[in-house]
Coordinates of C-alpha atoms in Angstrom, one line a residue:
X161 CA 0.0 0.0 0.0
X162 CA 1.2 3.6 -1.0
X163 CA 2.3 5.4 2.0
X164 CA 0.7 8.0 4.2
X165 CA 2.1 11.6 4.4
X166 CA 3.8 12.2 7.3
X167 CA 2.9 15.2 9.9
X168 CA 4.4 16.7 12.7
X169 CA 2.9 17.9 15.8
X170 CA 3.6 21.6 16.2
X171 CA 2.4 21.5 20.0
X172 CA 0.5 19.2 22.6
X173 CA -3.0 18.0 21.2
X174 CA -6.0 15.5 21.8
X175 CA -6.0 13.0 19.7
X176 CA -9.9 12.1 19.9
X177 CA -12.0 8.9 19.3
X178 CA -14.0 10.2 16.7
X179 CA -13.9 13.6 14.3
X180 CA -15.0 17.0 16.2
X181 CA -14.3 18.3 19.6
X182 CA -16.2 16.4 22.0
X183 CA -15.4 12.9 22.1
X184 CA -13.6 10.7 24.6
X185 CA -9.3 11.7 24.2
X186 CA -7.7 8.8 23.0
X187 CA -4.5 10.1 24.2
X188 CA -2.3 13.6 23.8
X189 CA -0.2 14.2 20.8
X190 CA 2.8 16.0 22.1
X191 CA 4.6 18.5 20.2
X192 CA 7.3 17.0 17.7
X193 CA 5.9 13.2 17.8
X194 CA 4.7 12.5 14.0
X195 CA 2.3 10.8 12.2
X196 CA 0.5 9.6 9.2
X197 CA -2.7 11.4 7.6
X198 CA -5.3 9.3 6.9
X199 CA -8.2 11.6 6.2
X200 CA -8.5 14.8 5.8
X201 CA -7.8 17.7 6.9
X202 CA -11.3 19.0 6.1
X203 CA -14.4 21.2 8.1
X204 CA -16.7 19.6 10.1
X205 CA -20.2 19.7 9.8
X206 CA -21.2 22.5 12.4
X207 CA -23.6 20.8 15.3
X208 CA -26.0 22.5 16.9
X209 CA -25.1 22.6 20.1
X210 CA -24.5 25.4 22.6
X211 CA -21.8 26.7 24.3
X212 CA -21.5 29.3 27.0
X213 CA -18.1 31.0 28.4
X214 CA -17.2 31.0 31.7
X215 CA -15.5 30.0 34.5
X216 CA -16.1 26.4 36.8
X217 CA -16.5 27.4 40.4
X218 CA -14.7 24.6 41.3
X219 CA -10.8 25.1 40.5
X220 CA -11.6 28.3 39.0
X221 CA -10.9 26.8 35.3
X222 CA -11.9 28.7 32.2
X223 CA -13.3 27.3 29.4
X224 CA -16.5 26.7 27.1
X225 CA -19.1 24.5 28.7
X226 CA -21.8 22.9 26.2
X227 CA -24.9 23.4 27.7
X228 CA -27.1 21.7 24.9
X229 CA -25.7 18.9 23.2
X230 CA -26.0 18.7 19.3
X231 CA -29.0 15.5 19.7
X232 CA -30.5 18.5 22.3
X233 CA -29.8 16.8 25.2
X234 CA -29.4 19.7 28.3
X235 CA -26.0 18.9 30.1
X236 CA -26.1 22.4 32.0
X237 CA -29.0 24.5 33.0
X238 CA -29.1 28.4 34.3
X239 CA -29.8 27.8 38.1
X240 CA -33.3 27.9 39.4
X241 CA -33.5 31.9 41.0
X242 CA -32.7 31.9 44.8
X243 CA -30.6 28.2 44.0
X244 CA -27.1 29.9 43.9
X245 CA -26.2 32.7 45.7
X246 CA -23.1 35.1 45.5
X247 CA -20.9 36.4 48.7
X248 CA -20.7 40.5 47.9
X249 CA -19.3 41.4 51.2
X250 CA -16.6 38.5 53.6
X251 CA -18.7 36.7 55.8
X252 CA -18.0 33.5 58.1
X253 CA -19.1 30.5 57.2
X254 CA -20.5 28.2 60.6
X255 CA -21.6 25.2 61.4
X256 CA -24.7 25.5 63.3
X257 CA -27.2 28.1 62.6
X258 CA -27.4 29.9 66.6
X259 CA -25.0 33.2 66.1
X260 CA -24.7 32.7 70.1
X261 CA -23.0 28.9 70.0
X262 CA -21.9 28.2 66.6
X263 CA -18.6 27.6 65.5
X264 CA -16.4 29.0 62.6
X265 CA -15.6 26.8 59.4
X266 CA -14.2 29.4 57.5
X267 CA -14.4 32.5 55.8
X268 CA -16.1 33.1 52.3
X269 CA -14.6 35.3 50.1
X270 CA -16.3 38.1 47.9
X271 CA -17.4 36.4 44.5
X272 CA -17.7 32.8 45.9
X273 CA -20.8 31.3 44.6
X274 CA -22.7 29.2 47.4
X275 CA -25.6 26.7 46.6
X276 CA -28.9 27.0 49.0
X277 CA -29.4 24.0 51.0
X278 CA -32.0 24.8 53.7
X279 CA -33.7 28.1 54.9
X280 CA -34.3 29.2 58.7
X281 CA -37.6 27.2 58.8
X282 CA -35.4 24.1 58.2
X283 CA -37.0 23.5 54.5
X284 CA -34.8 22.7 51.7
X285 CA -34.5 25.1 48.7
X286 CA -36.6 22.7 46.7
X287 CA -39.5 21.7 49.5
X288 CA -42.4 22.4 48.3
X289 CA -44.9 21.4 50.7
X290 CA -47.7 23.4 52.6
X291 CA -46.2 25.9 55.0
X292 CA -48.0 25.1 58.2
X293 CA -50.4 28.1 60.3
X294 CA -48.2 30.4 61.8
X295 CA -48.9 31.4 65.1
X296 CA -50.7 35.4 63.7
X297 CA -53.0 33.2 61.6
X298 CA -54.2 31.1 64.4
X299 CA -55.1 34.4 66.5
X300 CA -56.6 35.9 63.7
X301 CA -59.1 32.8 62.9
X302 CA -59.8 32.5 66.7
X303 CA -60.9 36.4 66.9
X304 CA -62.9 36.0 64.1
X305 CA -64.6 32.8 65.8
X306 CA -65.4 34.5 68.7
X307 CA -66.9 37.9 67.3
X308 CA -69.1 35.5 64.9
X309 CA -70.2 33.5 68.1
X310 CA -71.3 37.6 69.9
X311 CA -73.2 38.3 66.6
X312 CA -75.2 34.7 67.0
X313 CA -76.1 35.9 70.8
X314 CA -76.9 39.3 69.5
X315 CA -79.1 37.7 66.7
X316 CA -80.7 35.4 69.3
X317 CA -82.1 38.2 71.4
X318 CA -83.0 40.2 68.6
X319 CA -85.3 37.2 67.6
X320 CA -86.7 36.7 71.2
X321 CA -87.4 40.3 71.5
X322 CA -89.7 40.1 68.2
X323 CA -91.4 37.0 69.3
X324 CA -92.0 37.6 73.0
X325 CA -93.1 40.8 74.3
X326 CA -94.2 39.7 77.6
X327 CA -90.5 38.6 78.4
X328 CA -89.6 42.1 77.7
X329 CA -87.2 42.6 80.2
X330 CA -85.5 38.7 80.5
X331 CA -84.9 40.4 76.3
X332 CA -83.5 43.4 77.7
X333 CA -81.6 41.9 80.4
X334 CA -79.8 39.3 77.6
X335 CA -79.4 42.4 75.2
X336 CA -77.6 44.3 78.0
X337 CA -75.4 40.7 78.6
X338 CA -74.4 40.5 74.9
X339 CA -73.9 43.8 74.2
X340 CA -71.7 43.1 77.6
X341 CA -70.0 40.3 75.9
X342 CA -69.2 42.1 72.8
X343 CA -67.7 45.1 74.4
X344 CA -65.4 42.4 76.3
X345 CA -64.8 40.7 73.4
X346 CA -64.0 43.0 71.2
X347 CA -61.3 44.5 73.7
X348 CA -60.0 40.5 73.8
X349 CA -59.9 41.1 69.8
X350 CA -57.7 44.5 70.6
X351 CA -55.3 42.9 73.0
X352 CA -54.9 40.2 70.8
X353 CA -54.0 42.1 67.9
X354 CA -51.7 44.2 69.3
X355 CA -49.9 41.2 70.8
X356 CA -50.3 39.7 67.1
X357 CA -48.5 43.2 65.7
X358 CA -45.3 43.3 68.7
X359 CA -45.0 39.4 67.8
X360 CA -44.6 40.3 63.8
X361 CA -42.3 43.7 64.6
X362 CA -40.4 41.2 66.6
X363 CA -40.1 39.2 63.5
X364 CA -39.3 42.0 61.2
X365 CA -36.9 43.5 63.5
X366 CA -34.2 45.0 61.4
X367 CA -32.0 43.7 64.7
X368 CA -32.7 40.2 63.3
X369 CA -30.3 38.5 60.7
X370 CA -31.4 36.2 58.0
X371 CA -29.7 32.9 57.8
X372 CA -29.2 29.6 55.8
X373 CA -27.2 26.3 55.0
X374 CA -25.4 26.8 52.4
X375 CA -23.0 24.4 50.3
X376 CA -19.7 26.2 48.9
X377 CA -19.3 25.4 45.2
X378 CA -15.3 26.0 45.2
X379 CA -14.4 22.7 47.8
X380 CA -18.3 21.8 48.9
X381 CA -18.3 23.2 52.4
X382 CA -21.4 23.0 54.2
X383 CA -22.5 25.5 56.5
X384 CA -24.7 28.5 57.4
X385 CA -23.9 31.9 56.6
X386 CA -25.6 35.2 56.9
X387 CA -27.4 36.5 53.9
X388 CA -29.1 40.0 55.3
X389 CA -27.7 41.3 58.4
X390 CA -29.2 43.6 61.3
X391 CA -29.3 46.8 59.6
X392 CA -30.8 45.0 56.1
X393 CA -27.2 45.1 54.4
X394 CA -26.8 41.9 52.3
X395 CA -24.0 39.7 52.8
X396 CA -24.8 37.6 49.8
X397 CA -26.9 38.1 46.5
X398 CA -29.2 36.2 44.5
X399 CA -27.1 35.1 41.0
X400 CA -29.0 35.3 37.3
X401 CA -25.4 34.1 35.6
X402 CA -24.6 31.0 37.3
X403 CA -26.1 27.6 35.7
X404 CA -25.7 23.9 37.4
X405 CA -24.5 20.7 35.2
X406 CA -26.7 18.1 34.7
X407 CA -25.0 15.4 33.1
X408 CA -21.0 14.7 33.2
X409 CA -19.5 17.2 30.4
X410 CA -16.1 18.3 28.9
X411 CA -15.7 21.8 29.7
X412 CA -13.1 22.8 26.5
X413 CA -10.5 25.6 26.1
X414 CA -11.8 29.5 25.8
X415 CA -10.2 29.2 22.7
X416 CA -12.1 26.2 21.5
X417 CA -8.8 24.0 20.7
X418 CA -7.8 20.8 22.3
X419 CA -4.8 20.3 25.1
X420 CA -2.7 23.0 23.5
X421 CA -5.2 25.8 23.6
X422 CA -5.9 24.6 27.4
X423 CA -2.5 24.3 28.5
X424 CA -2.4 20.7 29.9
X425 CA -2.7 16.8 28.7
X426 CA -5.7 16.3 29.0
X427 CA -9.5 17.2 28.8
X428 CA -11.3 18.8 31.9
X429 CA -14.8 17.4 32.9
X430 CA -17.3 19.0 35.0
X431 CA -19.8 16.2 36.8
X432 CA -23.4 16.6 37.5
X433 CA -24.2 19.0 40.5
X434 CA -21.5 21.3 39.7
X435 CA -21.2 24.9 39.1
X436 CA -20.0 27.0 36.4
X437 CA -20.5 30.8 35.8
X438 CA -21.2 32.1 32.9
X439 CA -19.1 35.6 31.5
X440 CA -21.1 35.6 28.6
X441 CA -24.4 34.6 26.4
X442 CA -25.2 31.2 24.5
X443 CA -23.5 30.8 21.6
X444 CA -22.9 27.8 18.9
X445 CA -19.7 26.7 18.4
X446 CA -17.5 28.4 16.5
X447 CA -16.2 26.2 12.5
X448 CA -13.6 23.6 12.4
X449 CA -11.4 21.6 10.6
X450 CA -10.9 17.9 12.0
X451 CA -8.4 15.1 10.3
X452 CA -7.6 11.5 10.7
X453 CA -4.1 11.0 11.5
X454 CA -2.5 7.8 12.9
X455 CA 0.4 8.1 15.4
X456 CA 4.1 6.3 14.1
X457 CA 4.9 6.1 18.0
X458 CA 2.6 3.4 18.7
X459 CA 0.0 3.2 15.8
X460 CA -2.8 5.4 18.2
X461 CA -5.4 6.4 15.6
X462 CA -7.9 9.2 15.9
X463 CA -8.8 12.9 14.5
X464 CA -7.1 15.8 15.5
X465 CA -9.5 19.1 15.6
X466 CA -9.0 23.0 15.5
X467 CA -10.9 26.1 14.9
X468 CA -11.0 27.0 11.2
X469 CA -9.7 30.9 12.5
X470 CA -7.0 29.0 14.3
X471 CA -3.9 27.6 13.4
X472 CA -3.9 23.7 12.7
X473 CA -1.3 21.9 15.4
X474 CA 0.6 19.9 12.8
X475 CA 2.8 20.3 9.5
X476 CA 3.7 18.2 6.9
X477 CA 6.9 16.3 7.4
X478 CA 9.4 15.1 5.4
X479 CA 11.9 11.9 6.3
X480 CA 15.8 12.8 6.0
X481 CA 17.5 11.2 2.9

């Protein structure tokens, strides 16, 4: 069989299973080791898949995660609003949520992202089932119980009155006793509500911080951490630019090329559950050229991939005579 052109590797490089950028590595090309070309080199056909910039919150890598694959599967979703928080101000992470006898993980630095994992109520971020009465509702639905039961009595002697005159004054004598009852009542209903409106100041009470469990995203610390503190000022803030992976996912190179636009070996993956941030909008990938080469090292076949703006990481390659 006629031989293959020869190529040689102008810097490190994946050398992938099948042609594009996101298959499994079959190992790294590294700069000077040649090879034969088998196919190629020629532009892929562009998928329709999307991409998003940004930065894993773990490790602090940059890179383009696929968020949509090109069969539309979702591998990465913007978080859910209230799911991920941002620190805005240094704050102390604990591990209980008392202020008075908790203890101090560590300190979260401005910019750390921090997933919500329960609220002061002790509900999880994603329970959704019925809050129970509070204690204001019960006292509202017992006043309005017992000013319905003083216009019953009031209604009753009202009745009596109409239908027996001779028992004039047994009427007038209950009239005086309910009208008696309602005046008593209705100061009950006063002292009651005025309890019910120092118990909700209490609870609105600037002097009162908010709290939560929280999970760090950079090394998965769990803890609780203030959100709003006693004078309203906010500790952390609710994030619109942070989305959570859903399915294991290479997160490739900002510059779209393989290990030599990345700086190391090998491909980076981001599992499900974790966090990345996006620095920019949606976007498809950009064109590229793919080609089938087969490594004289050890005969490791695959397809080597670049952006078609880029410059391709090999060069034909000539034996010595």
């Amino acid at each position: 069989a006629a031989s293959k052109p020869l190529v040689r590797c102008t810097g490190d490089a994946d050398l992938r299973g099948e042609r594009g950028n996101a298959s499994e590595v079959v190992r790294p090309l590294r700069s000077g080791e040649l090879a034969e070309m088998l196919e190629g080199p020629e532009q892929d056909v562009i998928a329709q898949e999307l991409v998003i910039r940004g930065v894993a919150s773990s490790g602090g890598a940059e890179g383009m995660l696929v968020c949509r694959a090109a069969d539309g599967t979702v591998l990465a979703a913007a978080a859910a609003p209230g799911r991920v928080l941002v620190c805005r101000s240094a704050i102390a992470m604990t591990d209980v949520q008392d202020l008075q006898s908790c203890k101090v993980l560590r300190k979260i630095a401005v910019g750390e992202a921090l997933e919500v994992l329960e609220t002061p109520s002790g509900k999880s971020e994603t329970d959704e089932k019925t809050e129970p009465k509070t204690e204001g509702q019960e006292e509202v639905e017992q006043k309005t119980e017992d000013k319905d039961k003083v216009e019953e009595q009031k209604s009753d002697v009202a009745e009596k009155a109409d239908k027996d005159t001779d028992g004039k004054e047994q009427v007038d004598q209950k009239a005086c006793d309910a009208a008696k009852a309602d005046k008593e009542t209705e100061g009950k209903v006063q002292v009651e509500q005025k309890a019910g409106d120092a118990a909700k100041a209490d609870k609105e009470d600037p002097e009162v911080c908010t709290r939560l469990r929280l999970r760090a995203c950079r090394d998965k610390l769990e803890g609780w951490a203030t959100v709003q503190g006693t004078q309203g000022f906010a500790y952390l803030e609710q994030s619109s630019s942070h989305y959570i992976v859903a399915q294991r996912t290479e997160l490739r190179p900002p510059t779209g090329g393989g290990a030599a636009a990345g700086g190391t070996a090998g491909p980076r993956w981001m599992e499900a559950g974790d966090v990345f941030e996006a620095k920019g909008a949606e976007e498809p990938p950009a064109p590229r050229m793919s080609c089938q080469v087969r490594a004289v090292k050890d005969a490791a076949r695959g397809w080597l991939s670049w952006p078609c703006s880029g410059q391709p990481p090999l060069e034909a390659y000539q034996l010595p005579k």
